[in-house]
mmCIF file of C-alpha atoms and ligand atoms in Angstrom:
data_model
loop_
_atom_site.group_PDB
_atom_site.id
_atom_site.type_symbol
_atom_site.label_atom_id
_atom_site.label_comp_id
_atom_site.label_asym_id
_atom_site.label_seq_id
_atom_site.Cartn_x
_atom_site.Cartn_y
_atom_site.Cartn_z
ATOM 1 C CA MET A 227 97.463 80.961 73.991
ATOM 2 C CA ARG A 228 97.259 83.324 77.079
ATOM 3 C CA LYS A 229 94.028 82.919 78.995
ATOM 4 C CA ILE A 230 94.010 85.990 81.509
ATOM 5 C CA LEU A 231 92.113 86.569 84.514
ATOM 6 C CA ILE A 232 92.182 90.211 85.918
ATOM 7 C CA THR A 233 91.005 90.907 89.551
ATOM 8 C CA GLY A 234 90.056 94.268 90.469
ATOM 9 C CA ALA A 235 88.922 94.855 86.778
ATOM 10 C CA LEU A 236 86.437 97.685 87.561
ATOM 11 C CA GLY A 237 89.357 99.685 89.054
ATOM 12 C CA GLN A 238 91.443 102.638 87.794
ATOM 13 C CA ILE A 239 94.144 100.018 86.308
ATOM 14 C CA GLY A 240 91.934 97.197 85.732
ATOM 15 C CA SER A 241 88.932 99.029 83.651
ATOM 16 C CA GLU A 242 91.522 100.234 80.899
ATOM 17 C CA LEU A 243 93.770 96.975 80.944
ATOM 18 C CA THR A 244 90.883 94.957 80.460
ATOM 19 C CA GLU A 245 89.993 96.745 77.598
ATOM 20 C CA GLU A 246 93.364 97.079 76.182
ATOM 21 C CA MET A 247 93.976 93.211 76.821
ATOM 22 C CA ARG A 248 90.885 92.290 75.008
ATOM 23 C CA ARG A 249 91.707 94.192 71.939
ATOM 24 C CA ILE A 250 95.030 92.316 72.168
ATOM 25 C CA TYR A 251 94.277 88.855 73.247
ATOM 26 C CA GLY A 252 90.630 88.511 72.244
ATOM 27 C CA SER A 253 87.682 89.256 74.216
ATOM 28 C CA GLU A 254 86.987 85.799 75.054
ATOM 29 C CA ASN A 255 90.541 85.196 76.619
ATOM 30 C CA VAL A 256 90.243 87.947 78.977
ATOM 31 C CA VAL A 257 88.196 87.127 82.216
ATOM 32 C CA ALA A 258 87.271 90.601 84.109
ATOM 33 C CA SER A 259 86.451 89.808 87.767
ATOM 34 C CA SER A 260 85.407 92.329 90.686
ATOM 35 C CA ARG A 261 84.285 91.830 94.184
ATOM 36 C CA ARG A 262 81.145 93.631 93.495
ATOM 37 C CA ILE A 263 79.505 95.405 90.296
ATOM 38 C CA LYS A 264 80.062 98.962 90.165
ATOM 39 C CA GLU A 265 77.895 101.501 88.343
ATOM 40 C CA GLY A 266 79.230 102.771 85.115
ATOM 41 C CA HIS A 267 81.182 99.734 83.954
ATOM 42 C CA GLU A 268 78.303 97.973 82.225
ATOM 43 C CA LYS A 269 80.030 98.200 78.877
ATOM 44 C CA LEU A 270 83.183 96.350 80.119
ATOM 45 C CA ILE A 271 81.093 93.789 81.933
ATOM 46 C CA GLU A 272 79.381 93.051 78.617
ATOM 47 C CA SER A 273 82.110 93.204 76.395
ATOM 48 C CA GLY A 274 83.632 89.610 77.532
ATOM 49 C CA PRO A 275 83.534 87.071 80.387
ATOM 50 C CA PHE A 276 82.946 88.792 83.806
ATOM 51 C CA GLU A 277 82.763 87.074 87.302
ATOM 52 C CA ILE A 278 82.003 88.095 90.774
ATOM 53 C CA LEU A 279 85.287 87.349 92.625
ATOM 54 C CA ASP A 280 86.722 88.285 96.086
ATOM 55 C CA ILE A 281 90.486 87.088 96.105
ATOM 56 C CA ASN A 282 89.783 86.448 99.847
ATOM 57 C CA ASP A 283 87.738 83.392 98.567
ATOM 58 C CA GLY A 284 90.540 80.940 97.611
ATOM 59 C CA ALA A 285 87.965 78.251 96.578
ATOM 60 C CA THR A 286 85.915 80.574 94.210
ATOM 61 C CA LEU A 287 89.306 81.788 92.980
ATOM 62 C CA ALA A 288 90.550 78.190 92.075
ATOM 63 C CA SER A 289 86.976 77.348 90.461
ATOM 64 C CA VAL A 290 87.163 80.434 88.172
ATOM 65 C CA VAL A 291 90.556 79.492 87.064
ATOM 66 C CA ASP A 292 89.525 75.996 86.193
ATOM 67 C CA LYS A 293 86.394 77.206 84.501
ATOM 68 C CA TYR A 294 88.226 79.457 81.848
ATOM 69 C CA LYS A 295 91.607 77.381 81.798
ATOM 70 C CA ILE A 296 93.474 80.522 82.988
ATOM 71 C CA ASN A 297 97.209 80.762 82.674
ATOM 72 C CA THR A 298 97.818 84.361 83.577
ATOM 73 C CA ILE A 299 96.581 86.187 86.520
ATOM 74 C CA VAL A 300 96.977 89.833 86.683
ATOM 75 C CA ASN A 301 96.260 90.745 90.280
ATOM 76 C CA LEU A 302 94.892 94.418 90.481
ATOM 77 C CA ALA A 303 92.664 93.920 93.656
ATOM 78 C CA ALA A 304 94.021 95.997 96.322
ATOM 79 C CA VAL A 305 93.537 98.904 98.790
ATOM 80 C CA LEU A 306 95.518 101.887 98.180
ATOM 81 C CA SER A 307 97.661 104.218 100.677
ATOM 82 C CA ALA A 308 94.974 106.553 101.861
ATOM 83 C CA VAL A 309 92.188 104.088 102.524
ATOM 84 C CA GLY A 310 94.861 101.865 104.004
ATOM 85 C CA GLU A 311 95.790 104.259 106.957
ATOM 86 C CA SER A 312 91.966 104.531 107.766
ATOM 87 C CA ASN A 313 91.705 100.885 107.858
ATOM 88 C CA PRO A 314 94.886 98.987 108.191
ATOM 89 C CA GLN A 315 93.447 95.381 108.871
ATOM 90 C CA LEU A 316 91.326 95.602 105.807
ATOM 91 C CA CYS A 317 94.627 96.607 103.681
ATOM 92 C CA TRP A 318 96.437 93.907 105.272
ATOM 93 C CA HIS A 319 93.637 91.391 104.573
ATOM 94 C CA ILE A 320 93.034 92.437 101.016
ATOM 95 C CA ASN A 321 96.548 92.946 99.806
ATOM 96 C CA MET A 322 98.410 90.111 101.743
ATOM 97 C CA ASN A 323 95.792 87.306 102.252
ATOM 98 C CA GLY A 324 94.382 87.949 98.938
ATOM 99 C CA LEU A 325 97.888 87.727 97.140
ATOM 100 C CA TYR A 326 98.654 84.543 98.985
ATOM 101 C CA ASN A 327 95.495 82.956 97.899
ATOM 102 C CA ILE A 328 96.360 84.141 94.182
ATOM 103 C CA LEU A 329 99.741 82.598 94.536
ATOM 104 C CA GLU A 330 98.759 79.486 95.857
ATOM 105 C CA VAL A 331 96.174 78.935 93.481
ATOM 106 C CA ALA A 332 98.962 79.764 90.499
ATOM 107 C CA LYS A 333 101.235 77.423 92.329
ATOM 108 C CA GLU A 334 98.568 74.688 91.865
ATOM 109 C CA LYS A 335 97.388 75.573 88.523
ATOM 110 C CA LYS A 336 100.612 76.535 86.937
ATOM 111 C CA CYS A 337 99.731 80.192 86.196
ATOM 112 C CA MET A 338 101.964 83.018 85.868
ATOM 113 C CA VAL A 339 101.054 86.096 88.258
ATOM 114 C CA TYR A 340 101.461 89.564 87.579
ATOM 115 C CA THR A 341 101.111 91.994 90.718
ATOM 116 C CA PRO A 342 102.084 95.558 90.687
ATOM 117 C CA SER A 343 104.126 96.975 93.602
ATOM 118 C CA SER A 344 104.293 100.715 94.145
ATOM 119 C CA ILE A 345 106.576 103.800 95.032
ATOM 120 C CA ALA A 346 104.853 103.003 98.483
ATOM 121 C CA ALA A 347 107.272 100.192 99.030
ATOM 122 C CA PHE A 348 110.063 102.873 99.831
ATOM 123 C CA GLY A 349 110.042 104.991 103.004
ATOM 124 C CA PRO A 350 111.803 107.872 104.682
ATOM 125 C CA GLY A 351 115.212 106.232 104.895
ATOM 126 C CA THR A 352 115.256 105.288 101.181
ATOM 127 C CA PRO A 353 117.398 107.691 98.977
ATOM 128 C CA LYS A 354 115.038 110.055 97.508
ATOM 129 C CA ASP A 355 116.340 111.147 94.372
ATOM 130 C CA LYS A 356 116.729 108.644 91.426
ATOM 131 C CA THR A 357 115.945 106.121 93.846
ATOM 132 C CA PRO A 358 117.819 102.752 93.010
ATOM 133 C CA GLN A 359 116.271 99.507 91.866
ATOM 134 C CA ASP A 360 117.879 97.760 95.106
ATOM 135 C CA THR A 361 117.933 99.956 97.973
ATOM 136 C CA ILE A 362 116.568 100.450 101.623
ATOM 137 C CA GLN A 363 112.787 99.700 101.997
ATOM 138 C CA ARG A 364 111.309 100.644 105.382
ATOM 139 C CA PRO A 365 108.221 101.960 104.516
ATOM 140 C CA THR A 366 105.871 103.797 107.125
ATOM 141 C CA THR A 367 102.462 103.073 105.740
ATOM 142 C CA ILE A 368 100.407 99.756 106.026
ATOM 143 C CA TYR A 369 100.066 99.917 102.178
ATOM 144 C CA GLY A 370 103.939 100.073 101.814
ATOM 145 C CA VAL A 371 104.317 97.315 104.346
ATOM 146 C CA THR A 372 102.003 95.163 102.186
ATOM 147 C CA LYS A 373 103.610 96.048 99.256
ATOM 148 C CA VAL A 374 107.074 95.116 100.340
ATOM 149 C CA ALA A 375 105.832 91.693 101.640
ATOM 150 C CA GLY A 376 104.160 91.243 98.605
ATOM 151 C CA GLU A 377 107.281 91.829 96.609
ATOM 152 C CA LEU A 378 109.294 89.282 98.717
ATOM 153 C CA LEU A 379 106.401 86.885 98.570
ATOM 154 C CA CYS A 380 106.079 86.781 94.949
ATOM 155 C CA ASP A 381 110.148 86.396 94.722
ATOM 156 C CA TYR A 382 109.607 83.373 97.246
ATOM 157 C CA TYR A 383 107.073 81.708 95.118
ATOM 158 C CA PHE A 384 109.240 82.136 91.981
ATOM 159 C CA LYS A 385 112.491 80.800 93.647
ATOM 160 C CA ARG A 386 110.646 77.954 95.753
ATOM 161 C CA PHE A 387 107.881 76.884 93.758
ATOM 162 C CA GLY A 388 108.999 78.000 90.067
ATOM 163 C CA VAL A 389 105.670 80.395 89.829
ATOM 164 C CA ASP A 390 106.294 82.994 87.297
ATOM 165 C CA THR A 391 105.840 86.078 89.100
ATOM 166 C CA ARG A 392 106.408 89.623 87.673
ATOM 167 C CA GLY A 393 105.645 93.229 88.476
ATOM 168 C CA VAL A 394 106.611 96.646 88.537
ATOM 169 C CA ARG A 395 106.608 99.369 91.208
ATOM 170 C CA PHE A 396 103.901 101.660 90.033
ATOM 171 C CA PRO A 397 104.028 105.530 90.684
ATOM 172 C CA GLY A 398 100.927 107.760 91.026
ATOM 173 C CA LEU A 399 98.932 106.866 87.889
ATOM 174 C CA ILE A 400 96.831 109.601 86.107
ATOM 175 C CA SER A 401 93.839 108.479 83.911
ATOM 176 C CA TYR A 402 90.584 109.849 82.832
ATOM 177 C CA VAL A 403 88.386 106.689 82.518
ATOM 178 C CA THR A 404 88.134 105.397 86.137
ATOM 179 C CA LEU A 405 88.928 107.409 89.322
ATOM 180 C CA PRO A 406 91.646 106.143 91.485
ATOM 181 C CA GLY A 407 90.488 104.463 94.812
ATOM 182 C CA GLY A 408 91.669 106.460 97.743
ATOM 183 C CA GLY A 409 95.510 107.016 97.065
ATOM 184 C CA THR A 410 98.032 110.050 98.121
ATOM 185 C CA THR A 411 98.848 110.658 94.416
ATOM 186 C CA ASP A 412 94.932 111.217 93.670
ATOM 187 C CA TYR A 413 95.420 115.069 93.260
ATOM 188 C CA ALA A 414 96.974 114.613 90.113
ATOM 189 C CA VAL A 415 93.872 113.093 88.574
ATOM 190 C CA HIS A 416 91.329 115.418 90.471
ATOM 191 C CA ILE A 417 93.268 118.529 89.484
ATOM 192 C CA TYR A 418 92.247 117.965 85.538
ATOM 193 C CA TYR A 419 88.598 117.444 86.354
ATOM 194 C CA GLU A 420 88.465 120.625 88.649
ATOM 195 C CA ALA A 421 90.527 122.512 86.000
ATOM 196 C CA LEU A 422 87.818 121.793 83.365
ATOM 197 C CA LYS A 423 84.829 122.299 85.532
ATOM 198 C CA ASN A 424 85.667 125.268 87.746
ATOM 199 C CA LYS A 425 89.229 126.427 86.771
ATOM 200 C CA LYS A 426 90.360 126.104 90.160
ATOM 201 C CA TYR A 427 91.669 123.388 92.464
ATOM 202 C CA THR A 428 92.293 123.035 96.108
ATOM 203 C CA CYS A 429 95.084 120.728 96.421
ATOM 204 C CA PHE A 430 95.525 118.590 99.565
ATOM 205 C CA ILE A 431 99.408 117.755 98.904
ATOM 206 C CA GLN A 432 101.666 120.802 99.762
ATOM 207 C CA LYS A 433 103.350 122.809 96.892
ATOM 208 C CA GLY A 434 107.087 121.581 96.391
ATOM 209 C CA THR A 435 106.062 117.805 97.073
ATOM 210 C CA TYR A 436 107.692 115.887 94.298
ATOM 211 C CA MET A 437 106.057 112.497 93.447
ATOM 212 C CA ASP A 438 106.912 110.077 90.612
ATOM 213 C CA MET A 439 103.877 109.772 88.301
ATOM 214 C CA MET A 440 102.835 108.242 85.032
ATOM 215 C CA TYR A 441 100.098 108.237 82.313
ATOM 216 C CA MET A 442 97.827 105.253 82.126
ATOM 217 C CA PRO A 443 98.837 104.514 78.780
ATOM 218 C CA ASP A 444 102.567 103.842 79.736
ATOM 219 C CA ALA A 445 101.329 101.991 82.606
ATOM 220 C CA LEU A 446 99.102 99.714 80.437
ATOM 221 C CA ARG A 447 102.192 98.910 78.410
ATOM 222 C CA ALA A 448 104.513 98.399 81.381
ATOM 223 C CA ILE A 449 102.028 95.506 82.378
ATOM 224 C CA ILE A 450 101.732 93.961 79.026
ATOM 225 C CA ASP A 451 105.405 94.317 77.903
ATOM 226 C CA LEU A 452 106.806 92.765 81.116
ATOM 227 C CA ILE A 453 104.216 89.850 80.866
ATOM 228 C CA GLU A 454 105.477 89.062 77.382
ATOM 229 C CA ALA A 455 109.113 89.733 78.327
ATOM 230 C CA ASN A 456 111.610 87.090 77.757
ATOM 231 C CA PRO A 457 112.196 85.432 81.016
ATOM 232 C CA ASP A 458 115.996 84.687 80.511
ATOM 233 C CA LYS A 459 116.666 88.505 80.457
ATOM 234 C CA LEU A 460 114.820 89.025 83.712
ATOM 235 C CA LYS A 461 117.372 89.490 86.659
ATOM 236 C CA HIS A 462 114.699 91.156 88.637
ATOM 237 C CA ARG A 463 111.053 89.949 88.503
ATOM 238 C CA ASN A 464 108.524 91.269 90.983
ATOM 239 C CA ALA A 465 109.576 94.762 91.665
ATOM 240 C CA PHE A 466 110.966 96.857 88.731
ATOM 241 C CA ASN A 467 111.231 100.472 89.459
ATOM 242 C CA VAL A 468 109.338 102.351 86.295
ATOM 243 C CA SER A 469 109.304 106.032 85.748
ATOM 244 C CA ALA A 470 108.045 108.407 83.439
ATOM 245 C CA MET A 471 107.841 111.776 85.108
ATOM 246 C CA SER A 472 108.354 113.509 88.591
ATOM 247 C CA PHE A 473 106.457 116.763 89.458
ATOM 248 C CA GLU A 474 105.231 118.721 92.443
ATOM 249 C CA PRO A 475 101.811 120.543 92.378
ATOM 250 C CA GLU A 476 102.748 123.852 90.938
ATOM 251 C CA MET A 477 104.514 122.071 87.813
ATOM 252 C CA LEU A 478 101.272 120.573 87.247
ATOM 253 C CA ALA A 479 99.392 123.657 87.519
ATOM 254 C CA ALA A 480 101.583 125.503 85.450
ATOM 255 C CA SER A 481 101.326 122.689 82.564
ATOM 256 C CA ILE A 482 97.401 122.876 82.763
ATOM 257 C CA ARG A 483 97.771 126.805 82.431
ATOM 258 C CA LYS A 484 99.576 126.239 78.982
ATOM 259 C CA TYR A 485 95.883 124.969 77.784
ATOM 260 C CA ILE A 486 93.743 126.983 80.520
ATOM 261 C CA PRO A 487 95.381 130.415 81.315
ATOM 262 C CA GLU A 488 93.134 131.532 83.846
ATOM 263 C CA PHE A 489 93.491 128.172 86.002
ATOM 264 C CA GLU A 490 94.255 128.691 89.739
ATOM 265 C CA ILE A 491 95.503 126.427 92.684
ATOM 266 C CA ASP A 492 95.565 126.859 96.177
ATOM 267 C CA TYR A 493 96.245 124.603 99.274
ATOM 268 C CA ASP A 494 94.212 122.859 102.086
ATOM 269 C CA VAL A 495 96.949 120.357 102.939
ATOM 270 C CA ASP A 496 95.620 116.926 104.424
ATOM 271 C CA PRO A 497 98.300 116.019 107.070
ATOM 272 C CA ILE A 498 97.683 112.251 106.647
ATOM 273 C CA ARG A 499 98.263 112.280 102.769
ATOM 274 C CA GLN A 500 101.222 114.905 103.039
ATOM 275 C CA GLY A 501 102.857 112.663 105.431
ATOM 276 C CA ILE A 502 102.479 109.719 103.477
ATOM 277 C CA ALA A 503 103.713 111.540 100.339
ATOM 278 C CA GLU A 504 106.935 112.986 102.145
ATOM 279 C CA SER A 505 108.004 109.249 103.155
ATOM 280 C CA TRP A 506 107.902 108.482 99.334
ATOM 281 C CA PRO A 507 110.636 109.042 96.758
ATOM 282 C CA ASN A 508 110.932 112.261 94.595
ATOM 283 C CA SER A 509 111.766 110.338 91.537
ATOM 284 C CA LEU A 510 112.919 106.578 90.520
ATOM 285 C CA ASP A 511 115.891 105.177 88.566
ATOM 286 C CA ASP A 512 114.338 102.976 86.116
ATOM 287 C CA SER A 513 117.504 101.582 84.378
ATOM 288 C CA ALA A 514 116.803 97.882 85.336
ATOM 289 C CA ALA A 515 113.590 98.055 83.369
ATOM 290 C CA ARG A 516 114.967 99.671 80.442
ATOM 291 C CA GLU A 517 117.819 97.220 80.220
ATOM 292 C CA GLU A 518 116.172 93.953 81.117
ATOM 293 C CA TRP A 519 112.730 94.309 79.226
ATOM 294 C CA GLY A 520 112.996 97.450 77.125
ATOM 295 C CA TRP A 521 111.024 99.866 79.061
ATOM 296 C CA ASN A 522 110.362 103.301 77.621
ATOM 297 C CA PRO A 523 107.736 105.542 78.418
ATOM 298 C CA LYS A 524 105.993 107.837 75.859
ATOM 299 C CA TYR A 525 104.044 110.581 77.912
ATOM 300 C CA ASP A 526 105.987 113.463 79.465
ATOM 301 C CA LEU A 527 103.837 115.901 81.891
ATOM 302 C CA ASP A 528 102.799 118.378 78.881
ATOM 303 C CA ALA A 529 101.854 115.562 76.549
ATOM 304 C CA MET A 530 99.898 113.904 79.190
ATOM 305 C CA THR A 531 98.295 117.126 80.057
ATOM 306 C CA LYS A 532 97.345 117.710 76.729
ATOM 307 C CA ASP A 533 95.573 114.357 76.301
ATOM 308 C CA MET A 534 93.852 114.424 79.490
ATOM 309 C CA LEU A 535 92.245 117.625 79.049
ATOM 310 C CA ASP A 536 91.095 116.660 75.605
ATOM 311 C CA LYS A 537 89.659 113.311 76.570
ATOM 312 C CA LEU A 538 88.267 114.826 79.728
ATOM 313 C CA LYS A 539 86.569 117.385 77.769
ATOM 314 C CA ILE A 540 84.722 114.903 75.770
ATOM 315 C CA LYS A 541 83.900 112.851 78.828
ATOM 316 C CA LEU A 542 82.242 115.675 80.780
ATOM 317 C CA ASN A 543 80.756 117.248 77.628
ATOM 318 C CA ILE A 544 82.552 120.583 78.271
ATOM 319 C CA GLN A 545 82.450 123.019 75.172
ATOM 320 C CA ASP A 546 85.605 125.278 74.438
HETATM 321 N N1 LIG B 2045 98.877 105.555 93.573
HETATM 322 C C1 LIG B 2045 99.134 105.110 95.006
HETATM 323 C C2 LIG B 2045 98.650 105.697 96.088
HETATM 324 O O1 LIG B 2045 98.735 106.795 96.414
HETATM 325 C C3 LIG B 2045 100.556 104.647 95.062
HETATM 326 O O2 LIG B 2045 100.873 103.235 94.850
HETATM 327 O O3 LIG B 2045 98.355 104.898 97.168
#
């Protein structure tokens, strides 16, 4: 029986993963945790066990694992790329020291650990198109540095201590429930809100800049399917490339125009986030994930656009 602890449970991924895992594994078996209470998450907090938990506090982490007899930790507490560049020390502290605490507790208490890496684990020297699973990783952001170091640390804990560590390299994630917290790919979420509210969006990423992206339902499956994957089949563990779609802002705008023909996009490029985007791949080769645990995404750009607009219309209470 799985007893799951989710850190960062009120974030963009965590808020939806908590709900999905409670549906699959039973509410009482999924403990949600966050460094602080955030407004708008009352339903999630009341739908099952919830703990205030800072992953930099190893003692409290260990006591929560004991209290609920946790055997699986999904570590989603992290600082994203753009916030990381404005506060590199905080990014290192949470992404690395926090992960170290998680792995130490997992080693002591025999837990599986799922921790996501990112397309940010690649850098300007990486092949940009169909980026291979195993390739050059010399990122130029602090976020990327923590992601490569995290991949290596998780590999190390598996090989050296037998901790069952797993993870994927997520691309930009698009969702309608909770906003992302300060990443470079966030434009691809904001654009849908603005399309519905104002029929216009000013984009901080330059036209022609391709990045890999994924719709949240596929991302949730990537987490759950890899957690449930047969370990004998896994040749990689902590850093599977997963890919669903790759687009640049004009392609996203064109997809939105299929449903909102008068939608307009213009540009006011943020040099910091543009620089980050240019250092990342255009698209990933995800054949290892497909072969080793059956990864197969369902949503392409237009299917995602249709669902995002339908769901956001309801959320924002917008009539046709
Ligand atoms: N979406 C993330 C970011 O932009 C990438 O992992 O920071």
